[in-house]
Coordinates of C-alpha atoms and ligand atoms in Angstrom, one line a residue:
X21 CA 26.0 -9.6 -1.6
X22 CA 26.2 -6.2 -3.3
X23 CA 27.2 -2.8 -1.3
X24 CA 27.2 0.4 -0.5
X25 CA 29.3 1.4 -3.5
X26 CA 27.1 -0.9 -6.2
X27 CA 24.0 1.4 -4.6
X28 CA 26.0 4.6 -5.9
X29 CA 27.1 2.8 -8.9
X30 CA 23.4 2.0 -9.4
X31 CA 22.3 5.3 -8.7
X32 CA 24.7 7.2 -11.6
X33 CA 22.7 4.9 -13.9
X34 CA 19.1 5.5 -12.6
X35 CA 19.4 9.0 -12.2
X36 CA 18.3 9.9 -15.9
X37 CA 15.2 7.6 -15.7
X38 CA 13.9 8.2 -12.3
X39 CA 13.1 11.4 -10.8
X40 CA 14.5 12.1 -7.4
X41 CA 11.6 12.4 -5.5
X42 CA 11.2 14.5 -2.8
X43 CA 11.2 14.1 1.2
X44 CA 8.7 16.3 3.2
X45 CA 8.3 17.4 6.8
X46 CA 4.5 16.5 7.6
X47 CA 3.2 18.6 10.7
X48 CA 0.3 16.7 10.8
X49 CA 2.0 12.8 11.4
X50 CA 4.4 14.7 13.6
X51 CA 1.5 16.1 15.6
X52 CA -0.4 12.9 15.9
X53 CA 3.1 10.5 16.8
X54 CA 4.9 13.5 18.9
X55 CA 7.8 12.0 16.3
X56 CA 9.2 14.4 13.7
X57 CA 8.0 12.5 10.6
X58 CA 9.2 13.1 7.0
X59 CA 7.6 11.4 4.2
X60 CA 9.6 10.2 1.1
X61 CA 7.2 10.6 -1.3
X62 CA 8.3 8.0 -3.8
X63 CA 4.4 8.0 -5.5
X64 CA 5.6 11.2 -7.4
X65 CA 8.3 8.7 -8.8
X66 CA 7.7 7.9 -13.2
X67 CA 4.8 5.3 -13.4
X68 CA 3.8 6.0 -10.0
X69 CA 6.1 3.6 -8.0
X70 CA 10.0 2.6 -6.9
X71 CA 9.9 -0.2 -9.6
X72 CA 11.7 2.1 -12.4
X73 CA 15.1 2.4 -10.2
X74 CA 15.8 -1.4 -9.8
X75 CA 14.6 -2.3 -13.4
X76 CA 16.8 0.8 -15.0
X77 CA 19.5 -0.9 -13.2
X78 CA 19.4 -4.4 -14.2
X79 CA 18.8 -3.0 -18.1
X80 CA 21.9 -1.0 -17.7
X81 CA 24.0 -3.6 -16.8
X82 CA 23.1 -6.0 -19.6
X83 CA 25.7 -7.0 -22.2
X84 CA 25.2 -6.0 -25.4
X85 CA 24.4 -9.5 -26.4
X86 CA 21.8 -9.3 -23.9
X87 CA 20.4 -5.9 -24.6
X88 CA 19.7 -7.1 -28.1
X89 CA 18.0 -9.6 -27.4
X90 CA 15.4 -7.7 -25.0
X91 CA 14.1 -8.3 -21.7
X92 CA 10.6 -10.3 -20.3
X93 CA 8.9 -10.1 -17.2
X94 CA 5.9 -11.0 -15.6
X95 CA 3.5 -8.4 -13.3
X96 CA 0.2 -7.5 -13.1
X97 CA 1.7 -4.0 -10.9
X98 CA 4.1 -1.5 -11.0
X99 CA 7.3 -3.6 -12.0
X100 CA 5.6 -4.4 -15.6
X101 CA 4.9 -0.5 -15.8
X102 CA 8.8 -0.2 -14.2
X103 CA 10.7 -2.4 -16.7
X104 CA 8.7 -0.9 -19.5
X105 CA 9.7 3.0 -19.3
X106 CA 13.5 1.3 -18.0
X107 CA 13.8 -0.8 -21.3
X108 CA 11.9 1.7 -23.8
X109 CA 14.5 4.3 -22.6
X110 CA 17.5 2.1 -22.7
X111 CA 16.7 1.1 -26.4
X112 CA 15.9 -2.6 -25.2
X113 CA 12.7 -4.5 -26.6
X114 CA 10.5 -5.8 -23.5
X115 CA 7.5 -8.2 -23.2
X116 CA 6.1 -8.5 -20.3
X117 CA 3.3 -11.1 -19.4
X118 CA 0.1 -10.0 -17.3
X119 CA -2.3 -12.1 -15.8
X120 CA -5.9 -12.1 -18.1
X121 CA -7.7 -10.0 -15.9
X122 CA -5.0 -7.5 -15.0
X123 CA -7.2 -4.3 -14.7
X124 CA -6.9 -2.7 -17.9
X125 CA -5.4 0.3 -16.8
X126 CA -2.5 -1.1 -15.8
X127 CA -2.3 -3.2 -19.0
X128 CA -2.7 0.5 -20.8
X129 CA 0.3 2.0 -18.6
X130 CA 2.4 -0.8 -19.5
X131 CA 1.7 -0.7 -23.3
X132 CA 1.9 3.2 -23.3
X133 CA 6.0 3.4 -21.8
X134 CA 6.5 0.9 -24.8
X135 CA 6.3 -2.7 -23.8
X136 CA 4.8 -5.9 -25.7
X137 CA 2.1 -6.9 -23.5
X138 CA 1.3 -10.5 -23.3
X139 CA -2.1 -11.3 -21.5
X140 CA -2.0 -15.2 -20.3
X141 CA -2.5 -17.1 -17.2
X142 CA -4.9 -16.6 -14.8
X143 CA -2.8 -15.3 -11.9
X144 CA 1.0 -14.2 -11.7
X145 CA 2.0 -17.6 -11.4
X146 CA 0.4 -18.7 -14.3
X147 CA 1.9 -15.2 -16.2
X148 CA 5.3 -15.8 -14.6
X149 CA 5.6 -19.7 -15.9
X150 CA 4.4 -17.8 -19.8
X151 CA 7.6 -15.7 -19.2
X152 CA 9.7 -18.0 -18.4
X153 CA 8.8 -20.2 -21.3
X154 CA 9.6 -16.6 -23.1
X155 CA 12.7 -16.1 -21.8
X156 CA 13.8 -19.2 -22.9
X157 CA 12.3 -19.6 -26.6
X158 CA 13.9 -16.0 -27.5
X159 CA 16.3 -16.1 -25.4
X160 CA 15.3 -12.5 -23.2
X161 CA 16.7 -11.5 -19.9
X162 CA 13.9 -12.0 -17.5
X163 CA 13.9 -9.1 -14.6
X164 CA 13.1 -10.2 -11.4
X165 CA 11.0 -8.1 -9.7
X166 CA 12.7 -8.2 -6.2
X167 CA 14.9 -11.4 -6.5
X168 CA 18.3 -10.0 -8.3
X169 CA 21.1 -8.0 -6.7
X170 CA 21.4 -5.0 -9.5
X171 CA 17.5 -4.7 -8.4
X172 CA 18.2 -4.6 -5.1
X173 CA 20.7 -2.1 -5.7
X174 CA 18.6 0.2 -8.1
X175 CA 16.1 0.4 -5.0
X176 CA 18.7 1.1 -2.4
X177 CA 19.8 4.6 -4.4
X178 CA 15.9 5.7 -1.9
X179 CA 18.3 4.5 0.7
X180 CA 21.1 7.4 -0.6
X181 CA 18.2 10.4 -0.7
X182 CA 16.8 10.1 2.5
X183 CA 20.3 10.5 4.0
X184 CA 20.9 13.6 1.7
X185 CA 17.6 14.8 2.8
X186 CA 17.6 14.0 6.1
X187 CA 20.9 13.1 7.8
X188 CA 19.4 13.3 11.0
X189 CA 17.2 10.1 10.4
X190 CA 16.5 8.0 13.7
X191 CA 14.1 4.9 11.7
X192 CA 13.4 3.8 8.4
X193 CA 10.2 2.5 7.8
X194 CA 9.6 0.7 4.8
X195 CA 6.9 -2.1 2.8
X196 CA 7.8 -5.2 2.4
X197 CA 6.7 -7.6 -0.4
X198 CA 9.8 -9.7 -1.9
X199 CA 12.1 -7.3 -0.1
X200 CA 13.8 -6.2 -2.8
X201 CA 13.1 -2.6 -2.0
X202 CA 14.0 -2.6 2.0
X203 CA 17.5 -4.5 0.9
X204 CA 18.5 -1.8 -1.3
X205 CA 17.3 1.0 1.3
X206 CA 18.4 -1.2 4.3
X207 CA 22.1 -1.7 2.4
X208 CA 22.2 2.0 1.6
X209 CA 21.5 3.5 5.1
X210 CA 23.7 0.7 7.1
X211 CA 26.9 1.3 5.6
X212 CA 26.5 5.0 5.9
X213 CA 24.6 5.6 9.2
X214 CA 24.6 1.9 11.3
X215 CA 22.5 3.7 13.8
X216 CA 19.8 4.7 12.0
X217 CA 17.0 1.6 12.5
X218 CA 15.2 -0.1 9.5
X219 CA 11.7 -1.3 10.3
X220 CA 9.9 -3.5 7.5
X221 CA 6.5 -3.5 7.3
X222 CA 3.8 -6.1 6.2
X223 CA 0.3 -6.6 5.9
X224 CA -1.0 -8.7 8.5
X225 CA -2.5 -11.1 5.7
X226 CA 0.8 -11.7 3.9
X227 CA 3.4 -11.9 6.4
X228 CA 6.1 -14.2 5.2
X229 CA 9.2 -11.8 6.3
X230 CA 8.1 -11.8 9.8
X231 CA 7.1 -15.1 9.8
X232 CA 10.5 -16.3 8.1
X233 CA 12.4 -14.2 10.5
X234 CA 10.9 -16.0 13.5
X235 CA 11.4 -19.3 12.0
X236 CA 15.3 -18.4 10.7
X237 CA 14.6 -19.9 7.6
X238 CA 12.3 -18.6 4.5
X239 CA 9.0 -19.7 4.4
X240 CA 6.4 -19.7 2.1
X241 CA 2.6 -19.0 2.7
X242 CA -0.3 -21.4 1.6
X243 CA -2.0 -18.0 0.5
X244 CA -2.2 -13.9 1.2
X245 CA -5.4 -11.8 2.0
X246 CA -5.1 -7.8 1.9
X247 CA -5.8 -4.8 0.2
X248 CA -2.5 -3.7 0.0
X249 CA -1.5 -5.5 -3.7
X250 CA 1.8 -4.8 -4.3
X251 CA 2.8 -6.7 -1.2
X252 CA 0.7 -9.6 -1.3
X253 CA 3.5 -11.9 -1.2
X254 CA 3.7 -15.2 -0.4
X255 CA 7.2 -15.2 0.0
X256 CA 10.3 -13.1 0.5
X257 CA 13.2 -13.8 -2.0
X258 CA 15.9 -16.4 -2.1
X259 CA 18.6 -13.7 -2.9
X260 CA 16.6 -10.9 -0.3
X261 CA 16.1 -12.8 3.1
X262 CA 20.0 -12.7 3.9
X263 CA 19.8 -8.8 3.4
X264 CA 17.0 -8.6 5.8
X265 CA 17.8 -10.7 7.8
X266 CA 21.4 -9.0 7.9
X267 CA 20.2 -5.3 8.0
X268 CA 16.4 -5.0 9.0
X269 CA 15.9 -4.1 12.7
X270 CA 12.5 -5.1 13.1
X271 CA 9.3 -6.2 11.2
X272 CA 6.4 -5.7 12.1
X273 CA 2.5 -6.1 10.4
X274 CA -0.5 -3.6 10.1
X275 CA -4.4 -4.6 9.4
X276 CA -6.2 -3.7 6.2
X277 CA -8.2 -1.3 8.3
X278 CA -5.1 0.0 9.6
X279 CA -3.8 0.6 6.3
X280 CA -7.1 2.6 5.1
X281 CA -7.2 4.8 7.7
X282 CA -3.5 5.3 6.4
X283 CA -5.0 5.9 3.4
X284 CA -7.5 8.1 4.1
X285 CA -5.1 10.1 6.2
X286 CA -2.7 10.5 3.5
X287 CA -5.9 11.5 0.8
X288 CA -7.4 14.2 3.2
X289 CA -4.3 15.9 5.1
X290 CA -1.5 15.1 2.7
X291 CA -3.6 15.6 -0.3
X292 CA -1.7 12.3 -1.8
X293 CA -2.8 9.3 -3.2
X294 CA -1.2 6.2 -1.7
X295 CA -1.6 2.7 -2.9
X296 CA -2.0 0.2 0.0
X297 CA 1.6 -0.9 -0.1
X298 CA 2.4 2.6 -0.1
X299 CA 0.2 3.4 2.5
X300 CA 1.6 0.5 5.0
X301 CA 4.6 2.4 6.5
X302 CA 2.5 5.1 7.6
X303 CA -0.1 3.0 9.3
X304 CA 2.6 1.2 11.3
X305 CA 3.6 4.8 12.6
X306 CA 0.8 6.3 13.5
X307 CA -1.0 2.9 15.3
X308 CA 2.6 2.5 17.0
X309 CA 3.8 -0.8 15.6
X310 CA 7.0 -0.2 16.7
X311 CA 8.0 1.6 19.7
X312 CA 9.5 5.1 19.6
X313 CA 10.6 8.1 21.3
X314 CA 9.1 11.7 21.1
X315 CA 11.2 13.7 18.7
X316 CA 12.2 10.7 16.8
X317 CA 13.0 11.4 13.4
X318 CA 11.4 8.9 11.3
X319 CA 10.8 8.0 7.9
X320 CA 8.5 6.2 6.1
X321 CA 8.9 5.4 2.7
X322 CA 5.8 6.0 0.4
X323 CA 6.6 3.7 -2.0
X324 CA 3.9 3.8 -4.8
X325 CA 0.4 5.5 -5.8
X326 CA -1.4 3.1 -8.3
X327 CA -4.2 2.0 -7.1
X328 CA -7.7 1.1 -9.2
X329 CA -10.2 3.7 -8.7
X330 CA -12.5 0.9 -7.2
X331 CA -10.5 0.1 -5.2
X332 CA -9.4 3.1 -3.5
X333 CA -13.4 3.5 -3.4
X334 CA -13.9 0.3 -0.8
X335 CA -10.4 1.9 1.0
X336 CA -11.8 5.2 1.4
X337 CA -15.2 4.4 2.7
X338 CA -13.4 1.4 5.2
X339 CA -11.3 4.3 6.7
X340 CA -14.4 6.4 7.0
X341 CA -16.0 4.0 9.0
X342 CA -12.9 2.9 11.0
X343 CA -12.5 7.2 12.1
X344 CA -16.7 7.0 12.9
X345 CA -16.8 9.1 9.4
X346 CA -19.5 6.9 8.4
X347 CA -22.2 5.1 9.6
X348 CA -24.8 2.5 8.9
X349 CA -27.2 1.4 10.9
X350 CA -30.9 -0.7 11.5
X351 CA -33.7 0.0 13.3
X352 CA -37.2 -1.3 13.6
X353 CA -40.0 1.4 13.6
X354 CA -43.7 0.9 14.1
X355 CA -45.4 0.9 10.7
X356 CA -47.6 4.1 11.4
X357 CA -47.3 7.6 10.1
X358 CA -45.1 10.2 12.0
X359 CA -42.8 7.0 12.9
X360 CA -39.9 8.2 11.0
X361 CA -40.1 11.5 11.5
X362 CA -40.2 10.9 14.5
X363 CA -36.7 8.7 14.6
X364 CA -35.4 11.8 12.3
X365 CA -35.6 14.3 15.0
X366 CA -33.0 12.8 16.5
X367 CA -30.8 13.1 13.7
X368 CA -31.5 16.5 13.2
X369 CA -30.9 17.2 16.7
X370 CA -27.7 15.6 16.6
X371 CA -26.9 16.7 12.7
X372 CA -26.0 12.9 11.4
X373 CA -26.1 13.7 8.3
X374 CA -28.0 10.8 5.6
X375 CA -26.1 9.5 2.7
X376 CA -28.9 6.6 2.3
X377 CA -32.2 5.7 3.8
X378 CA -33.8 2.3 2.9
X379 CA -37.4 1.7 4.8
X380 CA -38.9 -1.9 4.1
X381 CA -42.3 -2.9 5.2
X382 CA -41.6 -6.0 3.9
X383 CA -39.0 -7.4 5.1
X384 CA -39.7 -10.9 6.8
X385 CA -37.3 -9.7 9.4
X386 CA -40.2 -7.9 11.3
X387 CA -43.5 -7.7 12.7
X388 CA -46.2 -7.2 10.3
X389 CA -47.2 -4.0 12.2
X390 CA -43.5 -2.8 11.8
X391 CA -41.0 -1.7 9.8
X392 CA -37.0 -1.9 9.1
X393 CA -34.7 0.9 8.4
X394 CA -31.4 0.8 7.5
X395 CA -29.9 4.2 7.2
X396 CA -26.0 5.5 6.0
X397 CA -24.9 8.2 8.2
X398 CA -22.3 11.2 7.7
X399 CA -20.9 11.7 10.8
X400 CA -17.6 13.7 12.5
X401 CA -16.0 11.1 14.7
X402 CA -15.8 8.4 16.9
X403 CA -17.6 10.9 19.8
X404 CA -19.8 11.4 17.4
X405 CA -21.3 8.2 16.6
X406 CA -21.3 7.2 20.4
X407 CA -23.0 10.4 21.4
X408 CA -25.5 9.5 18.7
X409 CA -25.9 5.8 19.3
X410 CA -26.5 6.7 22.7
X411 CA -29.0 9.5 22.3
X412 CA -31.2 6.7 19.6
X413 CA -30.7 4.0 22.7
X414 CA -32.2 6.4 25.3
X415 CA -35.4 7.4 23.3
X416 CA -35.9 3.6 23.0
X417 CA -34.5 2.8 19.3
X418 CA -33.1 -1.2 19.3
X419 CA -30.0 -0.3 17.0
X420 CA -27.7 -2.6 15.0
X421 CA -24.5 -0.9 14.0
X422 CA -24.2 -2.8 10.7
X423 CA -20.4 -0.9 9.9
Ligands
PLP29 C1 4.0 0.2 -4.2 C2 4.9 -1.0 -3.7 N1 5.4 -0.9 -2.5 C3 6.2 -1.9 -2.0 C4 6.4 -3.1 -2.8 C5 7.3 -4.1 -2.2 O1 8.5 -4.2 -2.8 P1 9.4 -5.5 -2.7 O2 8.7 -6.6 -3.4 O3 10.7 -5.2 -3.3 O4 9.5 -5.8 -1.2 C6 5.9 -3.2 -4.1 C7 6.1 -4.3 -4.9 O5 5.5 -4.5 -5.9 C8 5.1 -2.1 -4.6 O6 4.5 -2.1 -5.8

């Protein structure tokens, strides 16, 4: 298993390709948790994630031989864009294989820090067994995107800032997908400050860490189900699971709606834009997925910002509704003028703002002599939408809360 000292080994070689990125006090997490948080803000890392430290790493410490004869991998997330920039800057040829329908802006990154981009398979299995076939015909080094020690330790140099930056870190909190990244970080912080607690965090809907730890042995999931990509693993590694078994405190597992509001927090107070993986350590502090103490100085690790515009669209407007932001909502009106005027009154007296109205006389849904709205709503808060609800419910609306 590698150590402390690989870490700084690892972190005289990454230093030139990855930026140190920068650890802020927030006011407003510390606020909320009565915890002094500090975010490590590893989305203002190159290519927008961690995945540059491990694979500068693992390039460095090819042979010559090796180097030569380039590297493959296979992604469809922020280790293709990570290996990419690593290998263009070392001098070393890379191909890395996507999945078919990667979304093309990722496929754009990846091609624009200098890599071959292969597009085959229709998932990263399919993409992973075309670069291994790779790796083999032309004899490439394939870099594992969590699975390999000099990974492991390229990741861990996060593990070496935050102490810098914050010696006075209580708890670590940090994503977990193969584990590659809470090993290094988890190896860093343990040999320097054994005190200091690591807490892992999954999605709820990919939870093979926690699940594996309960068990004592790895497992392996018959699928995953979140928002949050770049964890939505069904597996931890082979080469990972003794390291957190070894050095991670505690795991523990957040919601997708959890992780929008995350999201949404980090967008609106922190003006940053947080992937869901990235997003995941945050959620588990502020809904209290682990227990701790007022003044706690804690840590979560913001590990990447590349998320699909569409994406981030569904996120934003789930977190809207999850904070009573937004509202939608049914009601049945008598089909008669003044009707919805009348109904609108009570908007305007309560200012719920409208995004959207739909009014259907047509809907089979109904009486012939009525008619269904369905109407978005602006709002300010959870007191909000009650107070509204309940004003609707008292002037006789029937009212579905359709999100
Ligand atoms: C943004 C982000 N956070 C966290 C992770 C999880 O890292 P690991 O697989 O090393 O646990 C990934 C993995 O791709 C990621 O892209």
């Amino acid at each position: 298993m590698i150590d402390y000292s690989d870490v700084l080994e690892a972190r005289e070689r990454v230093q030139e390709t990855s930026r140190r990125t920068p650890l802020e006090y927030s006011h407003t997490y510390s606020a909320m948790t009565d915890a002094d948080v500090h975010l490590k803000l590893e989305t203002f890392q190159r290519t927008g994630a961690f995945k540059i430290r491990g694979a500068t790493n693992r390039i460095a410490t090819l042979s010559d031989a090796q180097a030569q004869a380039g590297v493959v991998t296979a992604s469809a997330g922020n280790h293709a864009q990570g290996v990419a920039l690593a290998a263009t800057r070392a001098g070393v040829d890379s191909k890395i294989v996507m999945p078919e329908h990667a979304p093309i802006s990722k496929v754009k990154a990846t091609r624009s820090y200098g890599a071959e981009v292969v597009l085959e398979g229709t998932d990263y299995n399919e993409a992973a067994q075309r670069a291994h076939e790779i790796e083999r015909a032309e004899d490439r080094t394939y870099v594992h995107a969590f699975d390999d020690e000099m990974v492991i330790a390229g990741q861990g140099t996060i593990g070496l800032e935050i102490l810098e930056d914050c010696p006075e870190v209580e708890t670590v909190v940090v994503p977990i997908g193969g584990g590659g990244l809470i090993s290094g970080i988890a190896t860093a912080i343990k040999a320097q400050q054994p005190e200091t607690r690591v807490v892992g965090v999954q999605a709820e809907g990919a939870s093979s860490a926690a699940e594996s730890l309960e068990k004592g042995e790895r497992i392996s999931l018959d699928g995953v189900e979140t928002i949050a990509d770049g964890i939505a693993t069904r597996s931890v590694g082979e080469t990972t699971f003794p390291y957190i078994r070894e050095h991670v405190d505690e795991v523990v597992t957040v919601s997708d709606a959890e992780i929008a509001v995350a999201t949404v927090y980090l967008l609106e107070r922190s003006k940053t834009l947080v992937e869901g993986a990235g997003a995941v350590p945050l959620a588990a502090t502020l809904f209290e997925k682990f227990d701790y103490e007022a003044d706690e100085t804690i840590v979560p690790v913001l590990s990447g910002g590349n998320i699909d515009l569409n994406t981030l669209t569904n996120v934003i407007v789930r977190g809207l509704v999850e904070t009573g932001r937004y509202l939608k909502i049914r009601t049945i009106l008598t089909d008669q003028p003044g009707a919805l005027d009348e109904l609108l009154d009570i908007f305007t007296a309560h200012q719920a703002n409208i995004y959207a109205i739909h009014h259907d006389r047509t809907s089979r849904d109904v009486e012939m002599s009525d008619t269904e709205v369905e109407i978005e709503l602006e709002m300010r808060g959870p007191d909000h939408v009650d107070e509204f609800l309940s004003a609707l419910r008292e002037a006789g609306y029937e009212v579905d809360v359709l999100v």
